[in-house]
PDB file of N, CA, C and O in Angstrom, chain B, residues numbered from 101:
ATOM      1  N   UNK B 101       6.583 271.951 177.886  1.00  0.00           N
ATOM      2  CA  UNK B 101       6.931 272.087 176.868  1.00  0.00           C
ATOM      3  C   UNK B 101       5.352 271.374 176.522  1.00  0.00           C
ATOM      4  O   UNK B 101       4.814 270.692 177.395  1.00  0.00           O
ATOM      5  N   UNK B 102       4.520 271.650 174.870  1.00  0.00           N
ATOM      6  CA  UNK B 102       3.520 270.678 174.807  1.00  0.00           C
ATOM      7  C   UNK B 102       3.901 270.373 173.734  1.00  0.00           C
ATOM      8  O   UNK B 102       4.618 271.110 173.057  1.00  0.00           O
ATOM      9  N   UNK B 103       3.413 268.984 173.290  1.00  0.00           N
ATOM     10  CA  UNK B 103       3.128 268.186 172.297  1.00  0.00           C
ATOM     11  C   UNK B 103       3.329 268.530 170.625  1.00  0.00           C
ATOM     12  O   UNK B 103       4.252 268.226 169.869  1.00  0.00           O
ATOM     13  N   UNK B 104       1.651 269.542 170.300  1.00  0.00           N
ATOM     14  CA  UNK B 104       1.885 269.960 169.616  1.00  0.00           C
ATOM     15  C   UNK B 104       2.211 271.834 168.897  1.00  0.00           C
ATOM     16  O   UNK B 104       1.622 272.555 168.091  1.00  0.00           O
ATOM     17  N   UNK B 105       3.519 271.971 169.797  1.00  0.00           N
ATOM     18  CA  UNK B 105       4.565 272.195 169.672  1.00  0.00           C
ATOM     19  C   UNK B 105       4.690 273.245 168.368  1.00  0.00           C
ATOM     20  O   UNK B 105       4.936 272.274 167.652  1.00  0.00           O
ATOM     21  N   UNK B 106       4.726 274.088 167.661  1.00  0.00           N
ATOM     22  CA  UNK B 106       5.395 273.632 166.631  1.00  0.00           C
ATOM     23  C   UNK B 106       6.856 274.550 166.779  1.00  0.00           C
ATOM     24  O   UNK B 106       7.054 275.460 167.583  1.00  0.00           O
ATOM     25  N   UNK B 107       7.967 273.926 165.572  1.00  0.00           N
ATOM     26  CA  UNK B 107       9.951 274.506 166.042  1.00  0.00           C
ATOM     27  C   UNK B 107       9.590 276.274 165.228  1.00  0.00           C
ATOM     28  O   UNK B 107       9.126 276.687 164.165  1.00  0.00           O
ATOM     29  N   UNK B 108      10.245 276.963 166.744  1.00  0.00           N
ATOM     30  CA  UNK B 108      10.552 278.119 165.830  1.00  0.00           C
ATOM     31  C   UNK B 108      11.610 278.063 164.462  1.00  0.00           C
ATOM     32  O   UNK B 108      12.535 277.329 164.114  1.00  0.00           O
ATOM     33  N   UNK B 109      10.747 279.576 163.761  1.00  0.00           N
ATOM     34  CA  UNK B 109      10.652 279.355 162.334  1.00  0.00           C
ATOM     35  C   UNK B 109      12.735 280.059 162.736  1.00  0.00           C
ATOM     36  O   UNK B 109      13.486 279.106 162.525  1.00  0.00           O
ATOM     37  N   UNK B 110      13.179 280.760 162.985  1.00  0.00           N
ATOM     38  CA  UNK B 110      13.807 281.387 163.256  1.00  0.00           C
ATOM     39  C   UNK B 110      15.177 279.764 163.786  1.00  0.00           C
ATOM     40  O   UNK B 110      16.357 279.895 163.461  1.00  0.00           O
ATOM     41  N   UNK B 111      14.878 278.931 164.278  1.00  0.00           N
ATOM     42  CA  UNK B 111      15.190 277.767 164.244  1.00  0.00           C
ATOM     43  C   UNK B 111      16.889 277.342 163.357  1.00  0.00           C
ATOM     44  O   UNK B 111      16.689 276.816 162.262  1.00  0.00           O
ATOM     45  N   UNK B 112      18.336 277.510 163.703  1.00  0.00           N
ATOM     46  CA  UNK B 112      19.061 276.658 162.085  1.00  0.00           C
ATOM     47  C   UNK B 112      19.159 275.614 162.962  1.00  0.00           C
ATOM     48  O   UNK B 112      19.407 275.476 164.160  1.00  0.00           O
ATOM     49  N   UNK B 113      18.801 274.672 161.697  1.00  0.00           N
ATOM     50  CA  UNK B 113      19.409 273.112 161.386  1.00  0.00           C
ATOM     51  C   UNK B 113      21.077 273.016 160.771  1.00  0.00           C
ATOM     52  O   UNK B 113      21.531 273.765 159.906  1.00  0.00           O
ATOM     53  N   UNK B 114      22.018 271.626 161.629  1.00  0.00           N
ATOM     54  CA  UNK B 114      23.076 272.104 161.337  1.00  0.00           C
ATOM     55  C   UNK B 114      22.726 270.975 159.724  1.00  0.00           C
ATOM     56  O   UNK B 114      21.780 270.208 159.551  1.00  0.00           O
ATOM     57  N   UNK B 115      23.871 271.283 158.799  1.00  0.00           N
ATOM     58  CA  UNK B 115      24.217 271.306 157.998  1.00  0.00           C
ATOM     59  C   UNK B 115      24.660 269.737 157.824  1.00  0.00           C
ATOM     60  O   UNK B 115      24.884 269.233 158.925  1.00  0.00           O
ATOM     61  N   UNK B 116      24.865 268.736 156.604  1.00  0.00           N
ATOM     62  CA  UNK B 116      25.286 267.919 156.735  1.00  0.00           C
ATOM     63  C   UNK B 116      26.540 268.118 156.305  1.00  0.00           C
ATOM     64  O   UNK B 116      26.574 268.833 155.303  1.00  0.00           O
ATOM     65  N   UNK B 117      27.386 267.821 156.619  1.00  0.00           N
ATOM     66  CA  UNK B 117      28.396 268.566 155.717  1.00  0.00           C
ATOM     67  C   UNK B 117      29.289 266.995 155.094  1.00  0.00           C
ATOM     68  O   UNK B 117      29.486 265.846 155.487  1.00  0.00           O
ATOM     69  N   UNK B 118      29.707 268.090 153.593  1.00  0.00           N
ATOM     70  CA  UNK B 118      30.356 266.802 152.453  1.00  0.00           C
ATOM     71  C   UNK B 118      30.915 266.366 152.873  1.00  0.00           C
ATOM     72  O   UNK B 118      31.655 266.624 153.822  1.00  0.00           O
ATOM     73  N   UNK B 119      30.727 265.470 152.239  1.00  0.00           N
ATOM     74  CA  UNK B 119      31.990 264.359 151.772  1.00  0.00           C
ATOM     75  C   UNK B 119      33.176 264.884 150.964  1.00  0.00           C
ATOM     76  O   UNK B 119      32.988 265.448 149.886  1.00  0.00           O
ATOM     77  N   UNK B 120      34.749 264.651 151.623  1.00  0.00           N
ATOM     78  CA  UNK B 120      35.695 264.350 150.111  1.00  0.00           C
ATOM     79  C   UNK B 120      36.518 263.983 151.024  1.00  0.00           C
ATOM     80  O   UNK B 120      36.475 263.721 152.225  1.00  0.00           O
ATOM     81  N   UNK B 121      37.744 264.043 149.693  1.00  0.00           N
ATOM     82  CA  UNK B 121      38.606 263.048 149.791  1.00  0.00           C
ATOM     83  C   UNK B 121      39.339 263.043 151.613  1.00  0.00           C
ATOM     84  O   UNK B 121      39.057 264.041 152.278  1.00  0.00           O
ATOM     85  N   UNK B 122      39.954 262.273 152.094  1.00  0.00           N
ATOM     86  CA  UNK B 122      40.277 262.410 153.034  1.00  0.00           C
ATOM     87  C   UNK B 122      42.094 263.246 152.944  1.00  0.00           C
ATOM     88  O   UNK B 122      42.576 263.951 153.830  1.00  0.00           O
ATOM     89  N   UNK B 123      42.959 262.762 151.239  1.00  0.00           N
ATOM     90  CA  UNK B 123      43.603 263.279 151.165  1.00  0.00           C
ATOM     91  C   UNK B 123      43.766 264.952 151.146  1.00  0.00           C
ATOM     92  O   UNK B 123      44.798 265.617 151.245  1.00  0.00           O
ATOM     93  N   UNK B 124      42.724 265.280 151.023  1.00  0.00           N
ATOM     94  CA  UNK B 124      43.028 266.541 150.247  1.00  0.00           C
ATOM     95  C   UNK B 124      42.688 267.138 151.542  1.00  0.00           C
ATOM     96  O   UNK B 124      41.844 267.987 151.255  1.00  0.00           O
ATOM     97  N   UNK B 125      42.941 267.175 153.228  1.00  0.00           N
ATOM     98  CA  UNK B 125      42.398 267.940 154.093  1.00  0.00           C
ATOM     99  C   UNK B 125      44.205 267.326 155.267  1.00  0.00           C
ATOM    100  O   UNK B 125      44.746 268.004 156.140  1.00  0.00           O
ATOM    101  N   UNK B 126      44.409 266.652 155.034  1.00  0.00           N
ATOM    102  CA  UNK B 126      45.025 266.119 155.360  1.00  0.00           C
ATOM    103  C   UNK B 126      46.730 266.179 154.558  1.00  0.00           C
ATOM    104  O   UNK B 126      46.591 265.752 153.411  1.00  0.00           O
ATOM    105  N   UNK B 127      47.844 266.471 154.759  1.00  0.00           N
ATOM    106  CA  UNK B 127      49.143 266.366 153.532  1.00  0.00           C
ATOM    107  C   UNK B 127      49.716 265.596 153.925  1.00  0.00           C
ATOM    108  O   UNK B 127      50.501 265.362 153.006  1.00  0.00           O
ATOM    109  N   UNK B 128      49.955 264.902 154.754  1.00  0.00           N
ATOM    110  CA  UNK B 128      50.619 263.010 155.055  1.00  0.00           C
ATOM    111  C   UNK B 128      49.595 262.752 155.442  1.00  0.00           C
ATOM    112  O   UNK B 128      48.973 263.405 156.280  1.00  0.00           O
ATOM    113  N   UNK B 129      49.206 261.671 154.857  1.00  0.00           N
ATOM    114  CA  UNK B 129      48.266 260.842 155.654  1.00  0.00           C
ATOM    115  C   UNK B 129      49.288 259.670 156.066  1.00  0.00           C
ATOM    116  O   UNK B 129      48.742 258.585 156.265  1.00  0.00           O
ATOM    117  N   UNK B 130      50.195 259.700 156.171  1.00  0.00           N
ATOM    118  CA  UNK B 130      51.359 258.003 156.363  1.00  0.00           C
ATOM    119  C   UNK B 130      52.609 259.076 156.741  1.00  0.00           C
ATOM    120  O   UNK B 130      52.797 260.083 156.058  1.00  0.00           O
ATOM    121  N   UNK B 131      53.646 258.652 158.204  1.00  0.00           N
ATOM    122  CA  UNK B 131      54.753 259.853 158.373  1.00  0.00           C
ATOM    123  C   UNK B 131      55.198 258.794 156.782  1.00  0.00           C
ATOM    124  O   UNK B 131      54.656 258.185 155.859  1.00  0.00           O
ATOM    125  N   UNK B 132      56.628 259.169 157.363  1.00  0.00           N
ATOM    126  CA  UNK B 132      57.652 259.183 155.826  1.00  0.00           C
ATOM    127  C   UNK B 132      58.114 258.847 156.612  1.00  0.00           C
ATOM    128  O   UNK B 132      58.181 259.368 157.725  1.00  0.00           O
ATOM    129  N   UNK B 133      58.712 257.546 156.121  1.00  0.00           N
ATOM    130  CA  UNK B 133      59.257 256.149 156.314  1.00  0.00           C
ATOM    131  C   UNK B 133      60.567 256.658 157.494  1.00  0.00           C
ATOM    132  O   UNK B 133      60.887 257.764 157.929  1.00  0.00           O
ATOM    133  N   UNK B 134      60.943 255.665 157.664  1.00  0.00           N
ATOM    134  CA  UNK B 134      62.446 256.086 159.238  1.00  0.00           C
ATOM    135  C   UNK B 134      63.962 255.554 158.146  1.00  0.00           C
ATOM    136  O   UNK B 134      64.191 254.598 157.404  1.00  0.00           O
ATOM    137  N   UNK B 135      64.480 256.395 158.447  1.00  0.00           N
ATOM    138  CA  UNK B 135      65.556 256.714 157.887  1.00  0.00           C
ATOM    139  C   UNK B 135      66.653 255.046 158.244  1.00  0.00           C
ATOM    140  O   UNK B 135      67.193 254.322 157.408  1.00  0.00           O
ATOM    141  N   UNK B 136      66.647 254.962 159.206  1.00  0.00           N
ATOM    142  CA  UNK B 136      67.127 253.251 159.744  1.00  0.00           C
ATOM    143  C   UNK B 136      68.702 253.719 160.958  1.00  0.00           C
ATOM    144  O   UNK B 136      68.918 254.737 161.616  1.00  0.00           O
ATOM    145  N   UNK B 137      69.311 252.744 160.830  1.00  0.00           N
ATOM    146  CA  UNK B 137      70.384 253.495 161.995  1.00  0.00           C
ATOM    147  C   UNK B 137      71.383 254.322 161.279  1.00  0.00           C
ATOM    148  O   UNK B 137      72.430 254.706 161.800  1.00  0.00           O
ATOM    149  N   UNK B 138      70.979 254.610 159.930  1.00  0.00           N
ATOM    150  CA  UNK B 138      72.323 255.191 159.712  1.00  0.00           C
ATOM    151  C   UNK B 138      72.500 256.466 160.058  1.00  0.00           C
ATOM    152  O   UNK B 138      71.375 256.774 160.453  1.00  0.00           O
ATOM    153  N   UNK B 139      73.592 257.990 160.236  1.00  0.00           N
ATOM    154  CA  UNK B 139      73.928 258.908 161.475  1.00  0.00           C
ATOM    155  C   UNK B 139      73.835 260.276 160.945  1.00  0.00           C
ATOM    156  O   UNK B 139      74.718 261.065 160.609  1.00  0.00           O
ATOM    157  N   UNK B 140      73.270 260.316 160.947  1.00  0.00           N
ATOM    158  CA  UNK B 140      73.013 261.596 161.138  1.00  0.00           C
ATOM    159  C   UNK B 140      74.434 262.799 160.571  1.00  0.00           C
ATOM    160  O   UNK B 140      74.759 263.191 161.691  1.00  0.00           O
ATOM    161  N   UNK B 141      75.365 263.533 159.622  1.00  0.00           N
ATOM    162  CA  UNK B 141      76.940 264.126 159.596  1.00  0.00           C
ATOM    163  C   UNK B 141      76.630 265.018 159.065  1.00  0.00           C
ATOM    164  O   UNK B 141      75.797 265.126 158.165  1.00  0.00           O
ATOM    165  N   UNK B 142      77.677 266.289 159.873  1.00  0.00           N
ATOM    166  CA  UNK B 142      77.300 267.190 158.344  1.00  0.00           C
ATOM    167  C   UNK B 142      78.462 266.953 157.881  1.00  0.00           C
ATOM    168  O   UNK B 142      79.152 266.082 158.411  1.00  0.00           O
ATOM    169  N   UNK B 143      78.877 267.614 156.895  1.00  0.00           N
ATOM    170  CA  UNK B 143      79.105 268.253 156.199  1.00  0.00           C
ATOM    171  C   UNK B 143      80.810 268.395 156.118  1.00  0.00           C
ATOM    172  O   UNK B 143      81.291 269.245 156.867  1.00  0.00           O
ATOM    173  N   UNK B 144      81.773 267.601 155.238  1.00  0.00           N
ATOM    174  CA  UNK B 144      83.354 268.094 155.607  1.00  0.00           C
ATOM    175  C   UNK B 144      83.284 269.585 155.256  1.00  0.00           C
ATOM    176  O   UNK B 144      84.265 270.029 155.851  1.00  0.00           O
ATOM    177  N   UNK B 145      82.684 270.630 154.626  1.00  0.00           N
ATOM    178  CA  UNK B 145      83.009 271.427 154.810  1.00  0.00           C
ATOM    179  C   UNK B 145      82.459 272.198 155.850  1.00  0.00           C
ATOM    180  O   UNK B 145      82.925 273.336 155.901  1.00  0.00           O
ATOM    181  N   UNK B 146      81.429 271.866 156.870  1.00  0.00           N
ATOM    182  CA  UNK B 146      81.421 272.429 157.732  1.00  0.00           C
ATOM    183  C   UNK B 146      81.831 271.792 158.875  1.00  0.00           C
ATOM    184  O   UNK B 146      80.980 271.692 159.759  1.00  0.00           O
ATOM    185  N   UNK B 147      83.015 271.296 159.099  1.00  0.00           N
ATOM    186  CA  UNK B 147      83.619 270.566 160.074  1.00  0.00           C
ATOM    187  C   UNK B 147      85.159 271.479 159.884  1.00  0.00           C
ATOM    188  O   UNK B 147      86.025 271.597 160.750  1.00  0.00           O
ATOM    189  N   UNK B 148      85.178 272.065 158.471  1.00  0.00           N
ATOM    190  CA  UNK B 148      86.635 272.765 158.324  1.00  0.00           C
ATOM    191  C   UNK B 148      86.185 274.370 158.893  1.00  0.00           C
ATOM    192  O   UNK B 148      86.953 275.015 159.608  1.00  0.00           O
ATOM    193  N   UNK B 149      85.115 274.786 158.550  1.00  0.00           N
ATOM    194  CA  UNK B 149      84.825 276.162 158.346  1.00  0.00           C
ATOM    195  C   UNK B 149      84.471 276.095 160.261  1.00  0.00           C
ATOM    196  O   UNK B 149      84.932 276.991 160.968  1.00  0.00           O
ATOM    197  N   UNK B 150      84.084 275.566 160.548  1.00  0.00           N
ATOM    198  CA  UNK B 150      84.061 275.384 162.144  1.00  0.00           C
ATOM    199  C   UNK B 150      85.020 275.812 162.338  1.00  0.00           C
ATOM    200  O   UNK B 150      85.206 277.017 162.507  1.00  0.00           O
ATOM    201  N   UNK B 151      85.769 275.061 162.362  1.00  0.00           N
ATOM    202  CA  UNK B 151      87.718 275.004 162.725  1.00  0.00           C
ATOM    203  C   UNK B 151      87.949 276.072 162.919  1.00  0.00           C
ATOM    204  O   UNK B 151      88.273 276.786 163.867  1.00  0.00           O
ATOM    205  N   UNK B 152      87.565 276.220 160.935  1.00  0.00           N
ATOM    206  CA  UNK B 152      88.994 277.778 160.913  1.00  0.00           C
ATOM    207  C   UNK B 152      88.467 278.878 161.728  1.00  0.00           C
ATOM    208  O   UNK B 152      89.225 279.524 162.451  1.00  0.00           O
ATOM    209  N   UNK B 153      87.122 279.148 161.648  1.00  0.00           N
ATOM    210  CA  UNK B 153      86.059 280.060 162.806  1.00  0.00           C
ATOM    211  C   UNK B 153      87.189 279.874 164.167  1.00  0.00           C
ATOM    212  O   UNK B 153      88.110 280.571 164.592  1.00  0.00           O
ATOM    213  N   UNK B 154      86.403 278.160 164.707  1.00  0.00           N
ATOM    214  CA  UNK B 154      87.176 278.632 165.937  1.00  0.00           C
ATOM    215  C   UNK B 154      89.318 278.948 166.123  1.00  0.00           C
ATOM    216  O   UNK B 154      89.485 280.051 166.643  1.00  0.00           O
ATOM    217  N   UNK B 155      90.218 278.483 165.920  1.00  0.00           N
ATOM    218  CA  UNK B 155      91.123 279.140 165.271  1.00  0.00           C
ATOM    219  C   UNK B 155      91.215 280.652 165.315  1.00  0.00           C
ATOM    220  O   UNK B 155      91.804 281.288 166.189  1.00  0.00           O
ATOM    221  N   UNK B 156      90.497 281.212 164.163  1.00  0.00           N
ATOM    222  CA  UNK B 156      90.642 282.276 164.132  1.00  0.00           C
ATOM    223  C   UNK B 156      90.167 283.155 164.601  1.00  0.00           C
ATOM    224  O   UNK B 156      89.983 284.140 163.887  1.00  0.00           O
ATOM    225  N   UNK B 157      89.747 283.189 166.051  1.00  0.00           N
ATOM    226  CA  UNK B 157      89.086 283.730 167.186  1.00  0.00           C
ATOM    227  C   UNK B 157      89.501 283.613 168.150  1.00  0.00           C
ATOM    228  O   UNK B 157      89.297 284.465 169.014  1.00  0.00           O
ATOM    229  N   UNK B 158      90.585 282.009 168.488  1.00  0.00           N
ATOM    230  CA  UNK B 158      91.497 281.898 169.311  1.00  0.00           C
ATOM    231  C   UNK B 158      92.308 283.293 169.280  1.00  0.00           C
ATOM    232  O   UNK B 158      92.277 284.234 170.073  1.00  0.00           O
ATOM    233  N   UNK B 159      93.124 283.081 167.963  1.00  0.00           N
ATOM    234  CA  UNK B 159      94.112 283.974 167.795  1.00  0.00           C
ATOM    235  C   UNK B 159      93.727 285.604 168.314  1.00  0.00           C
ATOM    236  O   UNK B 159      94.456 286.345 168.976  1.00  0.00           O
ATOM    237  N   UNK B 160      92.690 285.821 167.919  1.00  0.00           N
ATOM    238  CA  UNK B 160      92.166 287.053 168.208  1.00  0.00           C
ATOM    239  C   UNK B 160      92.147 287.368 169.418  1.00  0.00           C
ATOM    240  O   UNK B 160      92.831 288.215 169.993  1.00  0.00           O
ATOM    241  N   UNK B 161      90.690 286.111 170.168  1.00  0.00           N
ATOM    242  CA  UNK B 161      91.340 286.085 171.970  1.00  0.00           C
ATOM    243  C   UNK B 161      92.665 286.325 172.962  1.00  0.00           C
ATOM    244  O   UNK B 161      93.045 286.494 174.121  1.00  0.00           O
ATOM    245  N   UNK B 162      92.980 286.228 171.841  1.00  0.00           N
ATOM    246  CA  UNK B 162      94.851 285.944 172.867  1.00  0.00           C
ATOM    247  C   UNK B 162      95.452 286.920 172.415  1.00  0.00           C
ATOM    248  O   UNK B 162      96.398 287.182 173.157  1.00  0.00           O
ATOM    249  N   UNK B 163      95.360 287.847 171.256  1.00  0.00           N
ATOM    250  CA  UNK B 163      95.880 289.040 170.962  1.00  0.00           C
ATOM    251  C   UNK B 163      95.422 290.044 171.364  1.00  0.00           C
ATOM    252  O   UNK B 163      95.996 291.133 171.351  1.00  0.00           O
ATOM    253  N   UNK B 164      94.025 289.757 171.891  1.00  0.00           N
ATOM    254  CA  UNK B 164      93.434 290.968 172.553  1.00  0.00           C
ATOM    255  C   UNK B 164      93.750 291.196 173.903  1.00  0.00           C
ATOM    256  O   UNK B 164      93.853 292.249 174.531  1.00  0.00           O
ATOM    257  N   UNK B 165      93.938 289.570 174.366  1.00  0.00           N
ATOM    258  CA  UNK B 165      94.187 289.955 175.799  1.00  0.00           C
ATOM    259  C   UNK B 165      96.175 290.071 176.195  1.00  0.00           C
ATOM    260  O   UNK B 165      96.765 290.260 177.259  1.00  0.00           O
ATOM    261  N   UNK B 166      96.375 289.986 175.634  1.00  0.00           N
ATOM    262  CA  UNK B 166      97.769 289.500 175.617  1.00  0.00           C
ATOM    263  C   UNK B 166      97.993 291.575 175.287  1.00  0.00           C
ATOM    264  O   UNK B 166      98.804 292.042 176.087  1.00  0.00           O
ATOM    265  N   UNK B 167      97.586 292.307 174.610  1.00  0.00           N
ATOM    266  CA  UNK B 167      97.605 293.521 173.806  1.00  0.00           C
ATOM    267  C   UNK B 167      97.078 294.103 174.709  1.00  0.00           C
ATOM    268  O   UNK B 167      97.042 295.229 174.215  1.00  0.00           O
ATOM    269  N   UNK B 168      96.518 294.223 175.925  1.00  0.00           N
ATOM    270  CA  UNK B 168      95.363 294.689 177.238  1.00  0.00           C
ATOM    271  C   UNK B 168      95.844 294.224 178.421  1.00  0.00           C
ATOM    272  O   UNK B 168      95.335 294.397 179.529  1.00  0.00           O
ATOM    273  N   UNK B 169      97.441 293.267 177.998  1.00  0.00           N
ATOM    274  CA  UNK B 169      97.637 293.744 179.324  1.00  0.00           C
ATOM    275  C   UNK B 169      99.158 294.169 179.391  1.00  0.00           C
ATOM    276  O   UNK B 169      99.799 294.449 180.404  1.00  0.00           O
ATOM    277  N   UNK B 170      99.589 294.151 178.074  1.00  0.00           N
ATOM    278  CA  UNK B 170     100.947 294.606 177.825  1.00  0.00           C
ATOM    279  C   UNK B 170     100.495 296.365 178.201  1.00  0.00           C
ATOM    280  O   UNK B 170     100.938 296.969 179.177  1.00  0.00           O
ATOM    281  N   UNK B 171      99.507 296.969 177.151  1.00  0.00           N
ATOM    282  CA  UNK B 171      98.515 297.919 178.012  1.00  0.00           C
ATOM    283  C   UNK B 171      98.175 298.524 179.031  1.00  0.00           C
ATOM    284  O   UNK B 171      98.321 299.746 179.061  1.00  0.00           O
ATOM    285  N   UNK B 172      97.859 298.121 179.672  1.00  0.00           N
ATOM    286  CA  UNK B 172      98.079 298.049 181.318  1.00  0.00           C
ATOM    287  C   UNK B 172      99.044 298.498 181.964  1.00  0.00           C
ATOM    288  O   UNK B 172      98.942 299.636 182.422  1.00  0.00           O
ATOM    289  N   UNK B 173     100.559 297.538 182.237  1.00  0.00           N
ATOM    290  CA  UNK B 173     101.394 297.077 182.842  1.00  0.00           C
ATOM    291  C   UNK B 173     102.123 298.913 182.124  1.00  0.00           C
ATOM    292  O   UNK B 173     102.545 299.864 182.782  1.00  0.00           O
ATOM    293  N   UNK B 174     102.032 298.804 181.045  1.00  0.00           N
ATOM    294  CA  UNK B 174     102.491 299.789 180.164  1.00  0.00           C
ATOM    295  C   UNK B 174     101.884 301.618 181.021  1.00  0.00           C
ATOM    296  O   UNK B 174     102.446 302.712 180.966  1.00  0.00           O
ATOM    297  N   UNK B 175     100.745 301.264 181.625  1.00  0.00           N
ATOM    298  CA  UNK B 175     100.478 302.360 181.714  1.00  0.00           C
ATOM    299  C   UNK B 175     100.574 302.809 183.359  1.00  0.00           C
ATOM    300  O   UNK B 175     100.491 303.971 183.755  1.00  0.00           O
ATOM    301  N   UNK B 176     100.779 301.550 184.260  1.00  0.00           N
ATOM    302  CA  UNK B 176     100.993 301.423 185.522  1.00  0.00           C
ATOM    303  C   UNK B 176     102.532 302.260 186.022  1.00  0.00           C
ATOM    304  O   UNK B 176     102.845 302.848 187.057  1.00  0.00           O
ATOM    305  N   UNK B 177     103.290 301.963 184.684  1.00  0.00           N
ATOM    306  CA  UNK B 177     104.671 302.100 184.483  1.00  0.00           C
ATOM    307  C   UNK B 177     104.399 304.312 184.891  1.00  0.00           C
ATOM    308  O   UNK B 177     103.523 305.065 184.464  1.00  0.00           O
ATOM    309  N   UNK B 178     105.611 304.608 185.845  1.00  0.00           N
ATOM    310  CA  UNK B 178     106.082 306.089 185.540  1.00  0.00           C
ATOM    311  C   UNK B 178     105.909 306.710 184.301  1.00  0.00           C
ATOM    312  O   UNK B 178     106.304 305.863 183.500  1.00  0.00           O
ATOM    313  N   UNK B 179     105.550 307.693 183.676  1.00  0.00           N
ATOM    314  CA  UNK B 179     106.290 307.936 182.581  1.00  0.00           C
ATOM    315  C   UNK B 179     107.445 308.944 182.840  1.00  0.00           C
ATOM    316  O   UNK B 179     108.426 308.954 182.097  1.00  0.00           O
ATOM    317  N   UNK B 180     107.315 309.862 183.983  1.00  0.00           N
ATOM    318  CA  UNK B 180     108.924 310.351 183.917  1.00  0.00           C
ATOM    319  C   UNK B 180     110.192 309.528 185.528  1.00  0.00           C
ATOM    320  O   UNK B 180     110.015 308.658 186.380  1.00  0.00           O
ATOM    321  N   UNK B 181     110.937 310.126 185.291  1.00  0.00           N
ATOM    322  CA  UNK B 181     111.716 309.780 185.921  1.00  0.00           C
ATOM    323  C   UNK B 181     112.512 310.648 186.369  1.00  0.00           C
ATOM    324  O   UNK B 181     112.838 311.672 185.768  1.00  0.00           O
ATOM    325  N   UNK B 182     112.960 310.241 187.667  1.00  0.00           N
ATOM    326  CA  UNK B 182     113.985 311.943 188.323  1.00  0.00           C
ATOM    327  C   UNK B 182     114.992 311.217 189.283  1.00  0.00           C
ATOM    328  O   UNK B 182     114.769 310.276 190.045  1.00  0.00           O
ATOM    329  N   UNK B 183     116.008 311.810 189.081  1.00  0.00           N
ATOM    330  CA  UNK B 183     117.208 312.093 189.508  1.00  0.00           C
ATOM    331  C   UNK B 183     116.808 312.273 191.040  1.00  0.00           C
ATOM    332  O   UNK B 183     115.904 312.907 191.584  1.00  0.00           O
ATOM    333  N   UNK B 184     117.946 311.380 191.573  1.00  0.00           N
ATOM    334  CA  UNK B 184     118.335 310.972 193.336  1.00  0.00           C
ATOM    335  C   UNK B 184     118.032 313.113 193.122  1.00  0.00           C
ATOM    336  O   UNK B 184     118.480 313.935 192.323  1.00  0.00           O
ATOM    337  N   UNK B 185     116.732 313.239 194.738  1.00  0.00           N
ATOM    338  CA  UNK B 185     117.323 314.429 195.248  1.00  0.00           C
ATOM    339  C   UNK B 185     116.857 315.858 194.795  1.00  0.00           C
ATOM    340  O   UNK B 185     117.135 316.957 195.275  1.00  0.00           O
ATOM    341  N   UNK B 186     115.834 315.418 193.415  1.00  0.00           N
ATOM    342  CA  UNK B 186     115.088 315.965 192.436  1.00  0.00           C
ATOM    343  C   UNK B 186     113.316 316.097 192.456  1.00  0.00           C
ATOM    344  O   UNK B 186     112.548 315.205 192.816  1.00  0.00           O
ATOM    345  N   UNK B 187     113.104 316.867 192.179  1.00  0.00           N
ATOM    346  CA  UNK B 187     111.853 317.147 192.617  1.00  0.00           C
ATOM    347  C   UNK B 187     111.279 316.432 190.637  1.00  0.00           C
ATOM    348  O   UNK B 187     110.093 316.409 190.308  1.00  0.00           O
TER     349      UNK B 187
END
């Protein structure tokens, strides 16, 4: 290239970025404070509801199993009985 070469007119020159406040770009400049050693516990309502749901589903499961078992045994038994010597 020559030293006296003029730059191309269509060449783009980067513009300087306007300086803005840092807090506008970063919503949380500092992390939230650590809560300490306090354990996180669910509310007593959620504990009660989960146990109630467990009991309801356990009763429904045992009832469904027993109903299916009795239905299967009833279907396996003969529906008619024959006296001796008859067809």
